[in-house]
Short mmCIF file of C-alpha atoms in Angstrom, two decimals:
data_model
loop_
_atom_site.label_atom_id
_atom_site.label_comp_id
_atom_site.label_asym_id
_atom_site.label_seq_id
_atom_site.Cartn_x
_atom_site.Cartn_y
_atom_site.Cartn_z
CA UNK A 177 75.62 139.73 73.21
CA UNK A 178 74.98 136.32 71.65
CA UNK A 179 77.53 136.90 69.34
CA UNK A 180 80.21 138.28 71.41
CA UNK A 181 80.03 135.37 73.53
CA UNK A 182 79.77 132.60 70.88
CA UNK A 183 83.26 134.51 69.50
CA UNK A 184 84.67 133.89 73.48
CA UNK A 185 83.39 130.72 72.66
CA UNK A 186 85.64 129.88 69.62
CA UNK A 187 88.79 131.08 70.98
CA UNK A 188 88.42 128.87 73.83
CA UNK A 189 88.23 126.03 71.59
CA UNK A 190 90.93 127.20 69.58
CA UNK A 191 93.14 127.31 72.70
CA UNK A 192 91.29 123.90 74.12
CA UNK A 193 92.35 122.35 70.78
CA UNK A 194 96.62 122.33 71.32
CA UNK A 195 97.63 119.32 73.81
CA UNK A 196 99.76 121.18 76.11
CA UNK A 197 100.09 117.91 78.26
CA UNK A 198 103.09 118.15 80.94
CA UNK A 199 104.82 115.16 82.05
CA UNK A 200 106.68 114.03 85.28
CA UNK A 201 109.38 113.46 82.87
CA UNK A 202 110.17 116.52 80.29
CA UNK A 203 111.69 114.87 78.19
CA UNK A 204 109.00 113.59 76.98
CA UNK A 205 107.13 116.74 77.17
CA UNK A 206 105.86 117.94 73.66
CA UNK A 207 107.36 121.42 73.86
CA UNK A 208 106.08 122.24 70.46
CA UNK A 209 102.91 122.36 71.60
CA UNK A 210 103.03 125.13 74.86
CA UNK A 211 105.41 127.49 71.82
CA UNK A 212 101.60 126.77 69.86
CA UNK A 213 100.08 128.13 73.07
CA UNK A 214 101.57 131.40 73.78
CA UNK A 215 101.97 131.75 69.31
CA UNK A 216 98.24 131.84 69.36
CA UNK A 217 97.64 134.61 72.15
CA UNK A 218 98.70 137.92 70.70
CA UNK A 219 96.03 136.88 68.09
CA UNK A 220 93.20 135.56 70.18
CA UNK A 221 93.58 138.27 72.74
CA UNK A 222 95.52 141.69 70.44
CA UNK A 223 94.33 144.15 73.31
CA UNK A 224 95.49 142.54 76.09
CA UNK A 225 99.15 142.29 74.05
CA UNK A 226 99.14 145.65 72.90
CA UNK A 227 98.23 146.75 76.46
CA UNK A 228 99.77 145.21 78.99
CA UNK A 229 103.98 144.33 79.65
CA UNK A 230 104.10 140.43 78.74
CA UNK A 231 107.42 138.35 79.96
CA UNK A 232 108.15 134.75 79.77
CA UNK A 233 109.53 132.71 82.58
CA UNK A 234 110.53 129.19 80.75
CA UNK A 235 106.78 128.55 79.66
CA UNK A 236 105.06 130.59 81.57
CA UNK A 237 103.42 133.93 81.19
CA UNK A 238 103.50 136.82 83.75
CA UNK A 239 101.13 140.10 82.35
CA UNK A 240 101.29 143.50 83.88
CA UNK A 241 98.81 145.95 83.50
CA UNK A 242 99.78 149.36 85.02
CA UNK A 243 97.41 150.86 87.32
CA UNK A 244 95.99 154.44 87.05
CA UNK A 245 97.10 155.45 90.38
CA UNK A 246 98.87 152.39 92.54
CA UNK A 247 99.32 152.38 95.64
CA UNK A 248 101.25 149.34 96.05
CA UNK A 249 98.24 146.67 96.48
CA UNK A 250 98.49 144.91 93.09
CA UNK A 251 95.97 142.21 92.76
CA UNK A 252 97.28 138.44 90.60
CA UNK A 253 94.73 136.56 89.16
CA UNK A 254 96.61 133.25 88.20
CA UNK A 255 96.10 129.66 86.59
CA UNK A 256 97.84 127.25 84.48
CA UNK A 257 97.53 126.28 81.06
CA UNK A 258 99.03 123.14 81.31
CA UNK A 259 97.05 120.04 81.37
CA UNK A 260 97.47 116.04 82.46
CA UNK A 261 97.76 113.38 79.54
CA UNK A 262 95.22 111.88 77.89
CA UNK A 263 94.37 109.71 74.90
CA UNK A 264 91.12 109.04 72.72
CA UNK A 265 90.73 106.06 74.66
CA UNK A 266 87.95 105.99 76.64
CA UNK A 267 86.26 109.11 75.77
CA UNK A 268 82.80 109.61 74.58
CA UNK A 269 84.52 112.87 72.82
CA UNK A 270 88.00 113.11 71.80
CA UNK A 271 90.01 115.30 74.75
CA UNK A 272 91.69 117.76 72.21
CA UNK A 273 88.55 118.14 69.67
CA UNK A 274 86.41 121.06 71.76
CA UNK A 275 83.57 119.81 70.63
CA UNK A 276 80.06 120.90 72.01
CA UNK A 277 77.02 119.07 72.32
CA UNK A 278 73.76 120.35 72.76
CA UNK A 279 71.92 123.45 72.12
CA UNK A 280 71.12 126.68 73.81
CA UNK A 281 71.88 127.29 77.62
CA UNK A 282 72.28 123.09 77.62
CA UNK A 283 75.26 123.23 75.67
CA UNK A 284 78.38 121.69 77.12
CA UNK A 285 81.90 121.85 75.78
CA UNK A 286 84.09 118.83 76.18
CA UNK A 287 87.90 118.48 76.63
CA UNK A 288 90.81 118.40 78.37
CA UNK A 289 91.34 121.48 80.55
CA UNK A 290 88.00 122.77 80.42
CA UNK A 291 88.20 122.75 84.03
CA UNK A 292 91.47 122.05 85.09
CA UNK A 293 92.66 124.89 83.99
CA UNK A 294 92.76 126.57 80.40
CA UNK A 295 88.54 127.09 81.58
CA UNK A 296 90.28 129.90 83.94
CA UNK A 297 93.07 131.32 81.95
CA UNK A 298 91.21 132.07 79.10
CA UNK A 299 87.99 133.61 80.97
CA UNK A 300 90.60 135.90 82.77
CA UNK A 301 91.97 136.46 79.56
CA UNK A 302 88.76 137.02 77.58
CA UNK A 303 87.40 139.57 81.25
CA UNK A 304 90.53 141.51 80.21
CA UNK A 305 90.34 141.64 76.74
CA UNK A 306 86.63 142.98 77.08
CA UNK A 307 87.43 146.02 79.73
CA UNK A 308 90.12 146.90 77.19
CA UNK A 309 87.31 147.42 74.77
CA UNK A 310 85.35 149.27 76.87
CA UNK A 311 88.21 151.85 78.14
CA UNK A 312 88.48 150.36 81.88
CA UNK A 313 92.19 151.09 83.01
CA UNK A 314 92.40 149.76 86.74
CA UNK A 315 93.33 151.59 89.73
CA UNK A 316 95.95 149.64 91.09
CA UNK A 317 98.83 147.31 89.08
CA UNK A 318 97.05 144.14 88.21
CA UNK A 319 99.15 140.61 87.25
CA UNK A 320 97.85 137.81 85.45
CA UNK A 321 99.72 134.67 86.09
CA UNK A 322 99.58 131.64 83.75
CA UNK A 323 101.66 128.30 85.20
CA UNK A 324 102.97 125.61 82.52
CA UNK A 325 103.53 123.05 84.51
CA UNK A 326 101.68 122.98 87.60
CA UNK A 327 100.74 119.77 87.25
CA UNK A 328 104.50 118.42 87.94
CA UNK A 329 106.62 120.61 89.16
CA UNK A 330 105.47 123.79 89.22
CA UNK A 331 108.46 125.64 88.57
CA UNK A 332 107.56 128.92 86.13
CA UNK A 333 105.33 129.84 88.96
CA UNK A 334 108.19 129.66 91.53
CA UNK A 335 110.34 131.45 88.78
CA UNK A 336 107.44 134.31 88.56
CA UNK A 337 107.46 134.51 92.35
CA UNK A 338 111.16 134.83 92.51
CA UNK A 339 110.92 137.59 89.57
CA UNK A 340 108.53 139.49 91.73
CA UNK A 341 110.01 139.61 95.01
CA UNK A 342 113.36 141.04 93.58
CA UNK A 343 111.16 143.92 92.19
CA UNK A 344 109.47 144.70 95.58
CA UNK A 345 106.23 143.20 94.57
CA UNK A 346 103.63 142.45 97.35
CA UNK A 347 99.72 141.54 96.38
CA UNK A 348 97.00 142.25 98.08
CA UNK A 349 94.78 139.39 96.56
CA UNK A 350 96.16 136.36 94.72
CA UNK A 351 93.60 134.37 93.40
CA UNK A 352 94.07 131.07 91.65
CA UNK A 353 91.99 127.71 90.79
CA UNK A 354 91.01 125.46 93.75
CA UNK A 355 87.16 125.87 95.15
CA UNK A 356 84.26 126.16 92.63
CA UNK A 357 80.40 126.40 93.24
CA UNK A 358 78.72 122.85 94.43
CA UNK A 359 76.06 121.36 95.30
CA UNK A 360 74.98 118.45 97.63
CA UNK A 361 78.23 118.45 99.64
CA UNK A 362 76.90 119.40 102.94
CA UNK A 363 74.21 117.12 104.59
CA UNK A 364 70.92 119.14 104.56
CA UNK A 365 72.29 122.48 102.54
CA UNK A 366 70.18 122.19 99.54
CA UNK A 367 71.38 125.90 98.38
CA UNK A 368 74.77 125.61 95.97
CA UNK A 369 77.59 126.59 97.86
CA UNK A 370 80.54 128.78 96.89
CA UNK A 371 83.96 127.14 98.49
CA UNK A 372 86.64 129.95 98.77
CA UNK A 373 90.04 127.84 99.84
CA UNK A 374 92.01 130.12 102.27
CA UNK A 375 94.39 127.74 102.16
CA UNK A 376 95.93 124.12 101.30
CA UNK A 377 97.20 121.23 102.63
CA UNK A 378 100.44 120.26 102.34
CA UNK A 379 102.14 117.60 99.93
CA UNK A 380 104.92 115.19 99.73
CA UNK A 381 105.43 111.71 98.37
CA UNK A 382 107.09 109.39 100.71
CA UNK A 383 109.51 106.55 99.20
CA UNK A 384 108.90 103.27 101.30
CA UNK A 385 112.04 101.35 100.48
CA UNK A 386 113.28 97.77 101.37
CA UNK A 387 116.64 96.08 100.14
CA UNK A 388 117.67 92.86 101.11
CA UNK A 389 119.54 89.64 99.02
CA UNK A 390 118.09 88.50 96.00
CA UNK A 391 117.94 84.91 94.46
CA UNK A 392 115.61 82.51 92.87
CA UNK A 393 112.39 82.71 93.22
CA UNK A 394 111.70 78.83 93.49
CA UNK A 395 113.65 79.30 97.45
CA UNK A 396 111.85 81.97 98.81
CA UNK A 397 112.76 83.31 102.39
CA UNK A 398 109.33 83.43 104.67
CA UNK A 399 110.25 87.02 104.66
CA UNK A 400 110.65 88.73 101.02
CA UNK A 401 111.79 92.44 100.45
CA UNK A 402 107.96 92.55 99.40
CA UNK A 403 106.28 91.42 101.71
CA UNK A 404 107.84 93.34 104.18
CA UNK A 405 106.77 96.57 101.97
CA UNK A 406 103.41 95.34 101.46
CA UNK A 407 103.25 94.92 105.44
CA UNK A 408 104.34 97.97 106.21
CA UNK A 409 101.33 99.15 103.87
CA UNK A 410 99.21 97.59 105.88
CA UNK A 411 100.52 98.90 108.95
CA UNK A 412 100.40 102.60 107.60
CA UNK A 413 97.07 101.79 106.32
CA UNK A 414 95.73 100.65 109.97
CA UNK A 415 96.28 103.52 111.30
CA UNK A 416 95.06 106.68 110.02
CA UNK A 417 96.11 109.76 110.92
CA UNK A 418 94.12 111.57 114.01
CA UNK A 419 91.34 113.75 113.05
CA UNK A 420 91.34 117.63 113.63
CA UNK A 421 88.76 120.55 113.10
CA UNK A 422 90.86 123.39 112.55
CA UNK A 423 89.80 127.26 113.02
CA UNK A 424 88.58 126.96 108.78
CA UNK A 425 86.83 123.97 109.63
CA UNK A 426 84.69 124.93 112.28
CA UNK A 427 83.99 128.35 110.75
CA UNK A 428 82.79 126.49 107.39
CA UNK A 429 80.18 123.62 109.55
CA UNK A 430 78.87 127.41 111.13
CA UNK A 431 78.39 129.25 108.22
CA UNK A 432 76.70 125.86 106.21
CA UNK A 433 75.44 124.35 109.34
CA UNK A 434 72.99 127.75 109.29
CA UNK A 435 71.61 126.78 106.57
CA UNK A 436 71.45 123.34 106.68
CA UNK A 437 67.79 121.37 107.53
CA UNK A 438 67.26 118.23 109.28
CA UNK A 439 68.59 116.52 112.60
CA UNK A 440 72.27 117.50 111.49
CA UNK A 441 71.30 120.98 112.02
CA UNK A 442 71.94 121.15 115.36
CA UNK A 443 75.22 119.52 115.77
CA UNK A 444 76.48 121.74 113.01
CA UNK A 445 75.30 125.03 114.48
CA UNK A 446 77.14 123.85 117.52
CA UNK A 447 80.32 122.72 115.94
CA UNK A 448 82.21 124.42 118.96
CA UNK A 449 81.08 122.50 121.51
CA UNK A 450 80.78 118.90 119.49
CA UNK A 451 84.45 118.88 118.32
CA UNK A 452 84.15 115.10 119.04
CA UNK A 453 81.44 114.30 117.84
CA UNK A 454 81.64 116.08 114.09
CA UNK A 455 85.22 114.73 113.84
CA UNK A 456 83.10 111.26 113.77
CA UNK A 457 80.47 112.67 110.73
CA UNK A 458 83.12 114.26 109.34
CA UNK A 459 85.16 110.39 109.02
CA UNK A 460 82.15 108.49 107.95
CA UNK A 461 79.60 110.65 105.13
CA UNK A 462 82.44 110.77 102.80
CA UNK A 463 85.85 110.06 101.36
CA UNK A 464 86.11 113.99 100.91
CA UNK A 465 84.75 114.91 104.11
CA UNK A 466 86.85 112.41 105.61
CA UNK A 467 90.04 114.05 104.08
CA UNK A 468 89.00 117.92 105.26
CA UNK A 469 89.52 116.42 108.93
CA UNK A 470 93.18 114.83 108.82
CA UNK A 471 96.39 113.82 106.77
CA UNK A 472 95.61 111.29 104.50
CA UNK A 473 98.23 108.68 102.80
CA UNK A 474 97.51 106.62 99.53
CA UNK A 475 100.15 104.40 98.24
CA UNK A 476 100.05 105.07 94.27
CA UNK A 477 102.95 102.95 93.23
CA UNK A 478 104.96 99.56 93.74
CA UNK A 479 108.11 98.52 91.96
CA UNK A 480 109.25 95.20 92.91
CA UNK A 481 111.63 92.22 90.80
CA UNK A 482 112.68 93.09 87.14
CA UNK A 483 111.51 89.26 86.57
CA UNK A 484 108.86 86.97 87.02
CA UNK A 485 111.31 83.88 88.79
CA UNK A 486 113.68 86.37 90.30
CA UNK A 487 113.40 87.58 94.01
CA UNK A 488 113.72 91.85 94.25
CA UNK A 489 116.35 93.08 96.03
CA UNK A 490 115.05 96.02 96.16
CA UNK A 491 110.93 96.51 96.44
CA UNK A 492 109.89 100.09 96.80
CA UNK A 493 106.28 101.87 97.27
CA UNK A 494 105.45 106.03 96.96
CA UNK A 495 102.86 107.29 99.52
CA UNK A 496 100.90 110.04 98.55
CA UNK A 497 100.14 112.60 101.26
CA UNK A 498 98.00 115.49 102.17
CA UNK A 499 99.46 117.21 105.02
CA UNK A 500 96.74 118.77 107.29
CA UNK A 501 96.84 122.39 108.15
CA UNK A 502 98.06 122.74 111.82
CA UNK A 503 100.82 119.70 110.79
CA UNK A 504 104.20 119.51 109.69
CA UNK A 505 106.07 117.45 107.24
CA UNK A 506 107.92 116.30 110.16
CA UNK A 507 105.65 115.26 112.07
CA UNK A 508 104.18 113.61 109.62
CA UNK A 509 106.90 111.29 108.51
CA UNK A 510 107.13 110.37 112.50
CA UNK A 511 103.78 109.06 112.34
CA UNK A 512 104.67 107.03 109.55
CA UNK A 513 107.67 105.80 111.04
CA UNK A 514 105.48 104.78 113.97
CA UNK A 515 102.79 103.35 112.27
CA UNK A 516 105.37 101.05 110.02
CA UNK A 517 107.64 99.94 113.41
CA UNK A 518 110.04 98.78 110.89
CA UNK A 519 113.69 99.98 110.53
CA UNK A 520 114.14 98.04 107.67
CA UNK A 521 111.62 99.82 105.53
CA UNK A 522 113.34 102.92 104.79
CA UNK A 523 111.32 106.00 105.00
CA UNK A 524 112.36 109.46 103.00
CA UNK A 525 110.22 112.43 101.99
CA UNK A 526 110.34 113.34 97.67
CA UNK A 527 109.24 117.16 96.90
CA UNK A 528 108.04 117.72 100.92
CA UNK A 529 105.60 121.25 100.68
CA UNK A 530 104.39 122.12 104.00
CA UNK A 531 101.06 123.01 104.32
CA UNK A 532 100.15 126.76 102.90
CA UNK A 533 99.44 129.67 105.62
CA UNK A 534 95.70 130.33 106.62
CA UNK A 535 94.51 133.53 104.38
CA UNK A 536 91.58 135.96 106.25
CA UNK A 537 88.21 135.16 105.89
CA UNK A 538 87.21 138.76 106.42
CA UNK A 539 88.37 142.35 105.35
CA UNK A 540 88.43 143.89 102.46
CA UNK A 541 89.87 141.49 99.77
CA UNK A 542 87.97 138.55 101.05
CA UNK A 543 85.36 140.81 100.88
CA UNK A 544 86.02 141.56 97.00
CA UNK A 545 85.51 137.78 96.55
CA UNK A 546 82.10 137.58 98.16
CA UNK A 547 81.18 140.46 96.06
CA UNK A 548 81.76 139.41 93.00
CA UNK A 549 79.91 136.01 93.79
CA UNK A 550 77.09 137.84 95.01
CA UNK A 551 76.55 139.09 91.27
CA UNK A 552 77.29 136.07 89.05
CA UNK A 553 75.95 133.32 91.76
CA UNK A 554 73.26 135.12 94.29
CA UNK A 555 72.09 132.13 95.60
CA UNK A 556 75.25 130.66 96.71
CA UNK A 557 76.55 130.47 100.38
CA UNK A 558 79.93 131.44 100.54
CA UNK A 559 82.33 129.68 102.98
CA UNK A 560 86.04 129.22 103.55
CA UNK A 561 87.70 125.86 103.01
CA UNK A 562 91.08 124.28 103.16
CA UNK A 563 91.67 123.47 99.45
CA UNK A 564 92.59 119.28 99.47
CA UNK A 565 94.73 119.51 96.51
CA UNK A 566 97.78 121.57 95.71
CA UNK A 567 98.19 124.58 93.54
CA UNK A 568 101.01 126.75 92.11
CA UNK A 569 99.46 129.17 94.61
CA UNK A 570 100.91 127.87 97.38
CA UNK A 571 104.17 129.56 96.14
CA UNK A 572 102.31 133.00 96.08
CA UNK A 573 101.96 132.92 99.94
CA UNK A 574 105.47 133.63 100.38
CA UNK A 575 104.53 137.31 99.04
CA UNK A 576 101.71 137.46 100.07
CA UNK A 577 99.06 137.00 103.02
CA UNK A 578 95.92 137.02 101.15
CA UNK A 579 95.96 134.21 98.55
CA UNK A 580 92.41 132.47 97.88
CA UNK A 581 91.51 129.57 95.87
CA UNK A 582 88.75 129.73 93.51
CA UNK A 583 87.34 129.00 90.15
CA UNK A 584 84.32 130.22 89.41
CA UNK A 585 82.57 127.68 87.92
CA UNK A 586 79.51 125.06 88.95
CA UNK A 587 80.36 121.60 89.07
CA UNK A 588 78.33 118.71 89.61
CA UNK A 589 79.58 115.60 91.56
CA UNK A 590 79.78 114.00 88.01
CA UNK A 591 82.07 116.75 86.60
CA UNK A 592 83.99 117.27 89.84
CA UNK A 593 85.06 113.55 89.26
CA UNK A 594 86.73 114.51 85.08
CA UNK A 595 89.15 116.25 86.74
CA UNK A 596 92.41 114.32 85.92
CA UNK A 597 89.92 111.52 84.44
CA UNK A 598 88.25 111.03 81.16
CA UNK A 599 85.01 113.01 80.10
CA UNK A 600 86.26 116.48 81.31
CA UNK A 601 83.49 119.09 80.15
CA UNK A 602 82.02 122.22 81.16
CA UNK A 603 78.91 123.70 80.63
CA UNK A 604 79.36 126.45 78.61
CA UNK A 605 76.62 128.96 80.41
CA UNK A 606 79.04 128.37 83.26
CA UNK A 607 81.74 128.84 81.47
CA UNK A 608 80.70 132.46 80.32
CA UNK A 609 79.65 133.40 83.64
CA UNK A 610 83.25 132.82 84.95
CA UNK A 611 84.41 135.28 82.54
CA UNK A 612 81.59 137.78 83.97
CA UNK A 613 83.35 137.04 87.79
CA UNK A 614 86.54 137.46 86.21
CA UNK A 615 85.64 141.32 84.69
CA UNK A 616 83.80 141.98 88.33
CA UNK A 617 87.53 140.94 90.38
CA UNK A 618 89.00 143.41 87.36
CA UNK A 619 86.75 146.23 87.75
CA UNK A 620 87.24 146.13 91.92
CA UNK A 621 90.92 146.01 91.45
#
């Protein structure tokens, strides 16, 4: 056993090892690198290739393996091997050198993509290698998805989804990265708690424009193109967006709030009847909890002169936001025209997603889910969510009606904050018990 899994070990460091860091802008994209990627596969993983169909959409991979006996309920496990940049700097361990520290069950792997996501791809791809070995054909089709951009634009998962619509193609479970197994989230829940998102919010970035007549700097006008902008920030930034506990909210305070000790206890177990007053918890313990409860806006960059002396004519902001299920892009951008009261600020949506349908929290594939987590993580308490990021997922629901969000991994407060920052690491116990999750989905598929 020890050996089989320090082998799992070594080709996830192998794969952990290539940079394949997507950019905003492909051109400057290191292509090179994602060929590397899917070069190094057939070898890492030969059963798996000489197995199951393997296409390529751009730089993205789409598996099949034929089912025994399909029905036509073919289950996608997905996740993207792509990763954000990152340099030395900073670092206590270079991103791209997979190198472990420790010893034993304390060991912990560090790099880029550990968690977000090459930590998934390759324990799908090591659950399916190892059922190969064993003889285990499933019963129904099965697809694994891996993304190579999903970080920017997401596009070779919208090209899979495209490719399997035109063949009639209809899952029963998607399942892609998004929840994980915490702890300390929940005021009073002590027990670590498995977060299954049944669905997303919704994301756009909003261009805040304003162009007016240049000139020196040294004559000002008491009313520049940036101050203007940077009052309209202020304005958006005054008023937040109303808080709301949707259907998934509720349901997740009930099923924690059961657990939960402490005077909290009995505002959670009534979450029903004290809409009011948990909007107002759910606004002050946290910046996350504060984000499950509304749309939230955060201005992530300014562009203003070209020169130091010079007055912009043109000063322009992007608004980052999370659309709230039970909201619309629409409506959205009318609360920021409201908020702003400013027709010289122009306001236009970039890359608008509405937020993702609400998957079941019940029946038999949600059910497959809880399973599974019952084996590898007994003592977790398994709730539905709405997922605060976005995922290439979010393209699956237009194929499907039961697409969850879930990696199944433990991460600490600490390692919940690498993602997208330096330090990213995994344990690598966890790390091995994903792939045991991953070959329970497989077997129940």
């Amino acid at each position: 056993m020890a050996e089989r899994e320090d082998a799992a070990v070594e080709r996830f460091r192998t794969l952990l090892r290539i940079p394949t860091m997507s950019r905003n802008d492909v051109t400057l994209t290191d292509w090179a690198a994602f060929d590397a990627f899917i070069a190094a596969l057939p070898g890492l993983y030969p059963l798996v290739h000489a197995t199951l169909e393997r296409e390529q959409h751009g730089h993205s991979l789409l598996f099949r393996w034929p089912g025994d006996a399909p029905t036509g309920r073919p289950t996608v496990l997905m996740g993207h091997y792509d990763v954000v940049p990152a340099t030395d700097e900073g670092w206590q361990h270079p991103p791209f050198a997979a190198e472990i520290t420790g010893t034993g069950d304390g060991r912990v792997l560090w790099s880029r993509g550990t968690l977000d996501d090459k930590g998934a791809v390759v324990a799908v791809l090591e659950a399916a290698e190892r059922l190969l070995a064993d003889g285990f054909a499933p019963r129904e089709d099965v697809y694994l998805s891996f993304g190579h951009d999903e970080e920017t634009l997401g596009s070779g998962a919208q090209a899979i989804v495209t490719a399997l619509r035109e063949r009639g193609v209809r899952p029963a479970l998607v399942l892609d990265e998004g929840g994980a197994v915490v702890e300390r989230i929940f005021p009073g829940v002590t027990r670590p708690i498995a977060v299954v998102g049944v669905s997303e919010k919704g994301i756009t970035s909003v261009r805040l424009t304003v162009e007016q007549h240049g000139g020196h700097a040294s004559t000002p006008p008491p009313m520049t193109a940036t101050v203007r902008l940077a009052r309209a920030i202020t304005r958006l930034n005054a008023k937040p967006f109303p808080a709301r506990l949707t259907e998934t909210n509720l349901r997740m305070v009930e099923t924690l709030g059961a657990h939960a000790s402490g005077p909290l206890r009995a505002v959670f177990t009534r979450a029903r009847r004290l809409q009011p007053l948990l909007r107002s918890v759910f606004g002050r313990l946290s910046d996350e909890t504060r984000a499950i409860v509304r749309t939230t806006t955060a201005v992530t960059q300014l562009r203003g002169s070209m020169a130091a002396n010079a007055l912009p004519e043109s000063a322009e902001a992007v608004v980052n936001v999370r659309i709230a299920v039970g909201s619309t892009v629409a409506e959205t951008l009318e609360h920021l025209r409201r908020a702003i009261r400013d027709p010289q600020v122009r306001i236009e949506a970039v890359d608008a997603s509405e937020p993702s349908p609400v998957s079941p929290s019940e029946g038999p594939e949600w059910e497959r889910v809880v399973a599974a987590l019952a084996r590898t993580h007994p003592r977790a308490i398994v709730t539905p969510y709405i997922m605060l990021g976005a995922s290439d997922s979010r393209h699956f629901t237009t194929i499907g009606d039961t697409v969850y969000r879930f990696t199944p991994f433990e991460m600490s407060t600490e390692e919940r904050g690498t993602l997208h920052a330096r330090d990213e690491r995994i344990h690598v116990r966890t790390w091995l018990r994903g792939i045991d999750f991953y070959e329970l989905m497989l077997r129940s598929s």
